[in-house]
PDB file of C-alpha atoms in Angstrom:
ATOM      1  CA  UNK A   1     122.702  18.605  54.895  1.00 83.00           C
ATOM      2  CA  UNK A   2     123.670  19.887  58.121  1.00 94.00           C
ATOM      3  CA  UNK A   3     124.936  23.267  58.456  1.00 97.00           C
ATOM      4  CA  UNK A   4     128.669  24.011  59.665  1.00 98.00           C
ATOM      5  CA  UNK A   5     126.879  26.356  62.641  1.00 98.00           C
ATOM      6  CA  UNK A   6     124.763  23.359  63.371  1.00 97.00           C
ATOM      7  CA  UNK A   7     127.797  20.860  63.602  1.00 98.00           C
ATOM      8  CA  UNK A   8     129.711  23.616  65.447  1.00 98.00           C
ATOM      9  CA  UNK A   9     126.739  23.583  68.218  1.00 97.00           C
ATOM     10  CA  UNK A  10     125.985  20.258  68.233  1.00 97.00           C
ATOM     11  CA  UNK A  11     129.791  19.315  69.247  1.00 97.00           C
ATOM     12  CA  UNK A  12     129.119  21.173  72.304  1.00 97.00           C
ATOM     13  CA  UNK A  13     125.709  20.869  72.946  1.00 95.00           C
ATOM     14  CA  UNK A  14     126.313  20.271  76.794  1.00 92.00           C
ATOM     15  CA  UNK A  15     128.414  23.869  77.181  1.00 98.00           C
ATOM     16  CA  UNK A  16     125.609  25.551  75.013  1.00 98.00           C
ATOM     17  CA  UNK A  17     123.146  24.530  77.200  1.00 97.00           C
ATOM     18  CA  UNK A  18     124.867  25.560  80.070  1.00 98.00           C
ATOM     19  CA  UNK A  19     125.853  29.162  78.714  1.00 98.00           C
ATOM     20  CA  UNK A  20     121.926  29.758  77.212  1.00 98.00           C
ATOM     21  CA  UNK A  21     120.405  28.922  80.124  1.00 98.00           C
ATOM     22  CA  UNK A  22     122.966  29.401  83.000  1.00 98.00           C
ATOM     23  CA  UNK A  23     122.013  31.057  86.703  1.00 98.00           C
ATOM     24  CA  UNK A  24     122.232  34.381  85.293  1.00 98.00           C
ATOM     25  CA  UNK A  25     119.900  33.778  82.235  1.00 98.00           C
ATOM     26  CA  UNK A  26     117.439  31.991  84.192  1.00 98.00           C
ATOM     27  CA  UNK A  27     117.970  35.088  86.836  1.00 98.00           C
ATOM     28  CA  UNK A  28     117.029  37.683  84.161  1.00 98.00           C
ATOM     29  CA  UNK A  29     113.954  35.679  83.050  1.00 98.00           C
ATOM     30  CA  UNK A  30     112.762  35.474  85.923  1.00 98.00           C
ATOM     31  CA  UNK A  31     113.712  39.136  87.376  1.00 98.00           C
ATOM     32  CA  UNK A  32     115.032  38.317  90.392  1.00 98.00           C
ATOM     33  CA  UNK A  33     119.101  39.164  89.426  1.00 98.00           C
ATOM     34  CA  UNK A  34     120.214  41.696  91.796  1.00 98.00           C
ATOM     35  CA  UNK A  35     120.657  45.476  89.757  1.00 98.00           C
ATOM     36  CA  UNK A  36     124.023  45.440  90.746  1.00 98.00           C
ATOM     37  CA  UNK A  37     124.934  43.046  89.129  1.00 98.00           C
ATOM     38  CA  UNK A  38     123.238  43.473  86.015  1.00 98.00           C
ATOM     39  CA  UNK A  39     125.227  46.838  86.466  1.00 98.00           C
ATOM     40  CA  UNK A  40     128.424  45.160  86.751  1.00 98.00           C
ATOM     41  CA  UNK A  41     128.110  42.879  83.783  1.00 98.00           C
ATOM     42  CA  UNK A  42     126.907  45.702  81.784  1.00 98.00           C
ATOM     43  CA  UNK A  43     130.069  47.826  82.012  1.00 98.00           C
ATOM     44  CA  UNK A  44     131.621  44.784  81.334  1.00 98.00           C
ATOM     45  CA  UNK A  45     129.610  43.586  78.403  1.00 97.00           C
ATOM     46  CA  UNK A  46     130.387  47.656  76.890  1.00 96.00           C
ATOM     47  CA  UNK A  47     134.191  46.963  77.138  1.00 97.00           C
ATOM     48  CA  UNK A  48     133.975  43.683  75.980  1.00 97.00           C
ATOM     49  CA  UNK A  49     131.997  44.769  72.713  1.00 95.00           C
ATOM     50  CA  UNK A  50     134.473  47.613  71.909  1.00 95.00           C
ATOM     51  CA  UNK A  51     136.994  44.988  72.030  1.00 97.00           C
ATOM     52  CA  UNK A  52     135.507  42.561  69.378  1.00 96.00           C
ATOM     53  CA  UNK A  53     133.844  45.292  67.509  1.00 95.00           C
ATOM     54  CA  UNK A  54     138.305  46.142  66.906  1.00 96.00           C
ATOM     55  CA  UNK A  55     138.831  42.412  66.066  1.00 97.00           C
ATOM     56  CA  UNK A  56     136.081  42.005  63.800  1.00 97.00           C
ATOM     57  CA  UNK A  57     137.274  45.024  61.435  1.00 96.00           C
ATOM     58  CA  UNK A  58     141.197  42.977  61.936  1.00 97.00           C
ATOM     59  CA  UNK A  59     139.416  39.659  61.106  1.00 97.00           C
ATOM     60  CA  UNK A  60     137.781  40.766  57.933  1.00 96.00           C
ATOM     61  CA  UNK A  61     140.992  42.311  56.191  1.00 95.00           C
ATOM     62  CA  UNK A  62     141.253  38.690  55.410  1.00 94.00           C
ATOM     63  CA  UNK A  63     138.142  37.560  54.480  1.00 96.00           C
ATOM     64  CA  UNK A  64     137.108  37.618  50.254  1.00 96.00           C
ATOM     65  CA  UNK A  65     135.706  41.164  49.778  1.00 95.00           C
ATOM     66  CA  UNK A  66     131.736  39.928  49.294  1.00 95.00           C
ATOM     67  CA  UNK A  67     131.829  37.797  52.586  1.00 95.00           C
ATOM     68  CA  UNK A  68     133.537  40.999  54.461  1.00 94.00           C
ATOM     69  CA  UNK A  69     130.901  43.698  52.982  1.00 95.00           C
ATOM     70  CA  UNK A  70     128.038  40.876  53.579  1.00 94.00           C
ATOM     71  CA  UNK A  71     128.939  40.939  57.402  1.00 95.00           C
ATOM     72  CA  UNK A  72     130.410  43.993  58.577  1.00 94.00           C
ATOM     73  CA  UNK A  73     127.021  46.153  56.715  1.00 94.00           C
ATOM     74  CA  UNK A  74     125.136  43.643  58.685  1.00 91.00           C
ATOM     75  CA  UNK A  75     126.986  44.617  62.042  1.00 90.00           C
ATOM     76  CA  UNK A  76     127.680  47.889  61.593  1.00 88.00           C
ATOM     77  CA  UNK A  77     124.664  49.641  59.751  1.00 80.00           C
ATOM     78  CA  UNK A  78     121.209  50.575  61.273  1.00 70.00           C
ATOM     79  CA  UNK A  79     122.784  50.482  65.003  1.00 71.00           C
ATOM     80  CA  UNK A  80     120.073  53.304  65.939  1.00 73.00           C
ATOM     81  CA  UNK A  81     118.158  50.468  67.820  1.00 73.00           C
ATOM     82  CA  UNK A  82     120.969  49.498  69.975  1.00 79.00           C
ATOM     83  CA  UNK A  83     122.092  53.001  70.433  1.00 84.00           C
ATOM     84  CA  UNK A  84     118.807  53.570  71.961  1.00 90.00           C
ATOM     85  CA  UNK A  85     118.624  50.826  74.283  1.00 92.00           C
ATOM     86  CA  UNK A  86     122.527  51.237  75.211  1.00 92.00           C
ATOM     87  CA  UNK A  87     121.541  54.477  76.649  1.00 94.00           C
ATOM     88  CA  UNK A  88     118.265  53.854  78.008  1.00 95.00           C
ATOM     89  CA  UNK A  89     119.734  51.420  80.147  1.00 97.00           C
ATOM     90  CA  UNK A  90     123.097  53.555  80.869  1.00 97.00           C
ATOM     91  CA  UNK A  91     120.290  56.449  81.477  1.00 97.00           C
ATOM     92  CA  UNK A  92     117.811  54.203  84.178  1.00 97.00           C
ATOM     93  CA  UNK A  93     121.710  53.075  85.955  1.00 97.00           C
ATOM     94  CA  UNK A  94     123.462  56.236  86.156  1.00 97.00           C
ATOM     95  CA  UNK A  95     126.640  54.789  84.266  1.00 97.00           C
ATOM     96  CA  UNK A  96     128.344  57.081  82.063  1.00 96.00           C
ATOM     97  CA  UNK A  97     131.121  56.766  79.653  1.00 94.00           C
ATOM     98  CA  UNK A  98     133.958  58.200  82.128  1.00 96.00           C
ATOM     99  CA  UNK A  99     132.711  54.875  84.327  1.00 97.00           C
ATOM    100  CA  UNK A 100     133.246  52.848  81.703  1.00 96.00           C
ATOM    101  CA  UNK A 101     136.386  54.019  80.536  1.00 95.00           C
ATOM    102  CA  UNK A 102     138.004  54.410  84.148  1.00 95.00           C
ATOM    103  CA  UNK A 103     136.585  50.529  85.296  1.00 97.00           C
ATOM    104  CA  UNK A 104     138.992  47.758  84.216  1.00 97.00           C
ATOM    105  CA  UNK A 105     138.488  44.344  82.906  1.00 98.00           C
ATOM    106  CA  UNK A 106     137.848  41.387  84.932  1.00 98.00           C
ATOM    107  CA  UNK A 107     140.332  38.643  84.231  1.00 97.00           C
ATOM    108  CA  UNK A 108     137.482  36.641  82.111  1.00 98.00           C
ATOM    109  CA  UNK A 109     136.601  39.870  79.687  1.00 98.00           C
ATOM    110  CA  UNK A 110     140.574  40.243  79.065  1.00 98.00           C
ATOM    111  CA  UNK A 111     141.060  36.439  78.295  1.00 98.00           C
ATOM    112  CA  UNK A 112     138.224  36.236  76.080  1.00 98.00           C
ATOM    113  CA  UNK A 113     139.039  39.392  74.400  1.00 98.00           C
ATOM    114  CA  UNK A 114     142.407  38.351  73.632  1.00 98.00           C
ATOM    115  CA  UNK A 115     141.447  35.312  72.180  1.00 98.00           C
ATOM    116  CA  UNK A 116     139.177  37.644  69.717  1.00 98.00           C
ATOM    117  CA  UNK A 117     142.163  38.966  68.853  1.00 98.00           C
ATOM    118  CA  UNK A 118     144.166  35.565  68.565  1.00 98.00           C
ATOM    119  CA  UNK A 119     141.427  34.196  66.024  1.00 98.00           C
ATOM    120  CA  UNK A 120     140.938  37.481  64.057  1.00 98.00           C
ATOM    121  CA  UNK A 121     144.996  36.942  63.229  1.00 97.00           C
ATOM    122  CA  UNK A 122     144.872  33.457  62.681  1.00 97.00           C
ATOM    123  CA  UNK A 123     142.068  33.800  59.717  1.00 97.00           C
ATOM    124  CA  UNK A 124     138.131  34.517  58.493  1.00 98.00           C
ATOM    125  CA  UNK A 125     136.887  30.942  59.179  1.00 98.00           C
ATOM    126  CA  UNK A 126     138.519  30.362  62.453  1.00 98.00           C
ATOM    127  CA  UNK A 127     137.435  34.494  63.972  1.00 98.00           C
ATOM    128  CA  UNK A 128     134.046  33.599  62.549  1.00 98.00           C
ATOM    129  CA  UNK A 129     134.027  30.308  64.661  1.00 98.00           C
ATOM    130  CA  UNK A 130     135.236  32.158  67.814  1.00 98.00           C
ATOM    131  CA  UNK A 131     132.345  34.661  67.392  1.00 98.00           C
ATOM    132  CA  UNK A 132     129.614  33.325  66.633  1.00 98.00           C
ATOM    133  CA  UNK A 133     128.999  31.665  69.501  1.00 98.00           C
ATOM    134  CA  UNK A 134     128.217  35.367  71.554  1.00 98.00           C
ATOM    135  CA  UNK A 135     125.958  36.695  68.776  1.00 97.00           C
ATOM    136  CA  UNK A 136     123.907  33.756  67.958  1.00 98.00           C
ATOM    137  CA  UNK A 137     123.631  32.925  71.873  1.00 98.00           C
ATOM    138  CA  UNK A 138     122.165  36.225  72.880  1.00 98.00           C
ATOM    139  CA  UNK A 139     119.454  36.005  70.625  1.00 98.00           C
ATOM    140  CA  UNK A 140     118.264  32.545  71.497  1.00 98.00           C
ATOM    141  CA  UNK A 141     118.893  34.048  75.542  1.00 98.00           C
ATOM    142  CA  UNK A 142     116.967  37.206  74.361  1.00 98.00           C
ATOM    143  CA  UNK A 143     113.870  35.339  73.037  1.00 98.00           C
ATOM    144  CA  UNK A 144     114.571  33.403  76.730  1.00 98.00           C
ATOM    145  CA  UNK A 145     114.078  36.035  78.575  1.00 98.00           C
ATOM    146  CA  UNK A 146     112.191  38.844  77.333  1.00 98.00           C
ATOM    147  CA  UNK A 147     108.767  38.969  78.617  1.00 97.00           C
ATOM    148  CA  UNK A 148     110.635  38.924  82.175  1.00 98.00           C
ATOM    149  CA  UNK A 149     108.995  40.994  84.866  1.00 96.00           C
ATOM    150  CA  UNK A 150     111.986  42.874  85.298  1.00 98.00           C
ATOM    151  CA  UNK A 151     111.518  46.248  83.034  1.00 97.00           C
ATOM    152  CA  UNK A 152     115.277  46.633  82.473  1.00 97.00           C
ATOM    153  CA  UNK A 153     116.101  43.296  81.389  1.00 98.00           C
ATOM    154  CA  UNK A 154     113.117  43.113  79.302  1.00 97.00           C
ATOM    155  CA  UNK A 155     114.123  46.072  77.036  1.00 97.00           C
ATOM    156  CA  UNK A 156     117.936  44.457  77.424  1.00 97.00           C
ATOM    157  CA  UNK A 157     116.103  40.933  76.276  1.00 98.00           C
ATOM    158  CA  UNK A 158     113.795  42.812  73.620  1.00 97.00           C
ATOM    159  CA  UNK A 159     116.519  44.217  71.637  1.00 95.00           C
ATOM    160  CA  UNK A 160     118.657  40.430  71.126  1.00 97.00           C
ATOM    161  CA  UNK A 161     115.463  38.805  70.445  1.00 97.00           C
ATOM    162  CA  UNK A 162     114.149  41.394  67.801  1.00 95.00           C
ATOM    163  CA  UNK A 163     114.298  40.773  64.173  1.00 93.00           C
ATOM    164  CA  UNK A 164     117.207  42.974  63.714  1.00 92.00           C
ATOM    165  CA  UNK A 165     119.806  42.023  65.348  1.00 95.00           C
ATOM    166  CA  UNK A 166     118.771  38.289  64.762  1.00 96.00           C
ATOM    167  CA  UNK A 167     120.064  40.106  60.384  1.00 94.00           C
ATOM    168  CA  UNK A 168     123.186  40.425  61.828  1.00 95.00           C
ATOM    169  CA  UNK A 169     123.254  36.920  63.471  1.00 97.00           C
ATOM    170  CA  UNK A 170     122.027  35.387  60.246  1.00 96.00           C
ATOM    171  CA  UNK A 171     124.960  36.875  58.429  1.00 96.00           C
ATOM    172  CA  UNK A 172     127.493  35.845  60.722  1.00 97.00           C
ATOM    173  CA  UNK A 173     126.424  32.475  60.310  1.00 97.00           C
ATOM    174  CA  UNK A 174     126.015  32.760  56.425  1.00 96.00           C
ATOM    175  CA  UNK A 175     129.451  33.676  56.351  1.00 97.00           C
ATOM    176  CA  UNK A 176     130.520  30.734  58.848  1.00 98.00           C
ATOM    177  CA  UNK A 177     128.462  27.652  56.856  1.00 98.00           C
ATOM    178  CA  UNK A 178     131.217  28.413  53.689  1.00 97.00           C
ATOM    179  CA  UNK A 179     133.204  27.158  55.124  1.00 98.00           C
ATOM    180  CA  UNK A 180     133.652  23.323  56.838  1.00 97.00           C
ATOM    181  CA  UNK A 181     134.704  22.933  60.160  1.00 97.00           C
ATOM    182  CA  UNK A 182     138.193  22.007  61.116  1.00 97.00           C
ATOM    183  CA  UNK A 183     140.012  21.614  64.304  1.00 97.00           C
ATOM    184  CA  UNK A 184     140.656  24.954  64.676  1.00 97.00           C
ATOM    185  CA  UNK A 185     137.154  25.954  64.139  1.00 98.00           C
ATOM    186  CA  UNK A 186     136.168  23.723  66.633  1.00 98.00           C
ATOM    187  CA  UNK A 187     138.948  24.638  69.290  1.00 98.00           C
ATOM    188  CA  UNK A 188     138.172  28.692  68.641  1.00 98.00           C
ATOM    189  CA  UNK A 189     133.569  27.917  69.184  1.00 98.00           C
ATOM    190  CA  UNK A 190     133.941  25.941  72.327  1.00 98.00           C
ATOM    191  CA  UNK A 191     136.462  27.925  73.786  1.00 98.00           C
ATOM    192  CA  UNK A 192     134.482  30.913  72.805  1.00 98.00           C
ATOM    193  CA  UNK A 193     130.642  29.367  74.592  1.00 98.00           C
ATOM    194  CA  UNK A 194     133.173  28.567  77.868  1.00 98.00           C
ATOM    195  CA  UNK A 195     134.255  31.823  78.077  1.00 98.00           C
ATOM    196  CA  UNK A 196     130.902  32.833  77.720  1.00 98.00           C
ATOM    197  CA  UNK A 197     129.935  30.811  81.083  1.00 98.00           C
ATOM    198  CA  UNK A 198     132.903  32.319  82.388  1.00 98.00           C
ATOM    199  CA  UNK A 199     131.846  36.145  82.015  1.00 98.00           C
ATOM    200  CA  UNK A 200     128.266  35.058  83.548  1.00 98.00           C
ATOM    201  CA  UNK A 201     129.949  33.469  86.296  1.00 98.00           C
ATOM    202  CA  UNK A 202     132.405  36.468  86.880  1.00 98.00           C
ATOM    203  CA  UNK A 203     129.284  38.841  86.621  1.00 98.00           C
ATOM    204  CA  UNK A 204     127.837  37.211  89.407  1.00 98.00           C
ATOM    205  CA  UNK A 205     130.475  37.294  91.505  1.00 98.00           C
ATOM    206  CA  UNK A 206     131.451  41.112  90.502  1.00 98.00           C
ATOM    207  CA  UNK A 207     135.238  40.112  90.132  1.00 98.00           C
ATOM    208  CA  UNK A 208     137.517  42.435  90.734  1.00 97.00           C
ATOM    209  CA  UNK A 209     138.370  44.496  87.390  1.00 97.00           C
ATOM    210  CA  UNK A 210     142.649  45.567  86.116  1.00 92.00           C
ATOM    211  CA  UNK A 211     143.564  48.348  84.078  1.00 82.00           C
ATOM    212  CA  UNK A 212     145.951  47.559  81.530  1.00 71.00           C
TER     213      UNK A 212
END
């Protein structure tokens, strides 16, 4: 029997491809993306997960109690690991917090945070379906690219493609396969791998960030 993360996937098997292994991915595996912009969609990527980090503790206030503990002790506990590599690579870049905090959004990061925020009030299934899509992806991109030649983006690779974060991929996706797909399901995952292209894209091209 297939899996409702499978069928999810396979229904967009052309965007997936193109989000897992778009310019930037290939970029980072093979070392040559410029450290500004690795910079750039850091600070990004550290907004962005404060942002869905909110609308996961909103989504699960409506999720049955086991499925809610099951996930959020997978997300939330043991983070030492991340912590570490967070600041290694804030450390080796010279960004600090105030940077973060005083840089906006780009346009991409506030859509695609907003439609977090959309799917964590519509219900469990359908936030689960919108996020899955950035968690699972960065650990099949992290097994991609770590052994890259680039230093930085191997210990940025080496922490998506380790065995712990892949617990709190595994999960999500428990979680997700309870449930069977629907066309809201469907709408919030491919939405959710396009706006992933989207925030590669706008990393590239360093757009131009808004408070709000």
């Amino acid at each position: 029997m297939v899996s409702t993360h499978e069928i999810l996937r396979n229904l967009v098997s052309d965007l997936w491809n193109k989000y897992t292994r778009h310019e930037f991915v290939e970029r980072l595996r093979d070392g040559s993306l410029p450290m500004d912009v690795f910079r750039y969609y850091l600070i990004q990527d550290t907004k962005y997960v404060k942002e869905m980090q909110k609308a996961v503790i909103k989504a699960a206030s409506k999720a049955p109690l086991n499925e809610a503990i099951d996930v959020l002790t997978a997300v939330f506990s043991n983070v030492e690991r991340g912590a570490e590599v967070h600041e290694r690579l804030f450390r080796d870049l010279s960004i600090t917090e105030d940077e973060v905090n005083n840089t906006g959004f780009n346009l991409v990061n506030y859509a695609y945070t907003r439609h977090l925020y959309y799917y964590a009030s519509l219900g469990w299934p359908q936030f689960l379906a919108a996020w899955a899509p950035c968690m699972w992806g960065y650990h099949e991109i992290g097994r991609y690219v770590v052994g890259t030649r680039n230093e930085l983006f191997n210990v940025w690779a080496g922490f998506y493609a380790s065995n712990e974060y892949w617990s709190r991929v595994e999960a999500i996706l428990r979680a997700l396969d309870k449930y069977e797909v629907t066309p809201d399901m469907e709408r919030a995952f491919r939405d959710s791998v396009n706006f992933e292209i989207m925030f590669w894209e706008a990393s590239l091209r360093r757009d131009p960030t808004v408070l709000y």
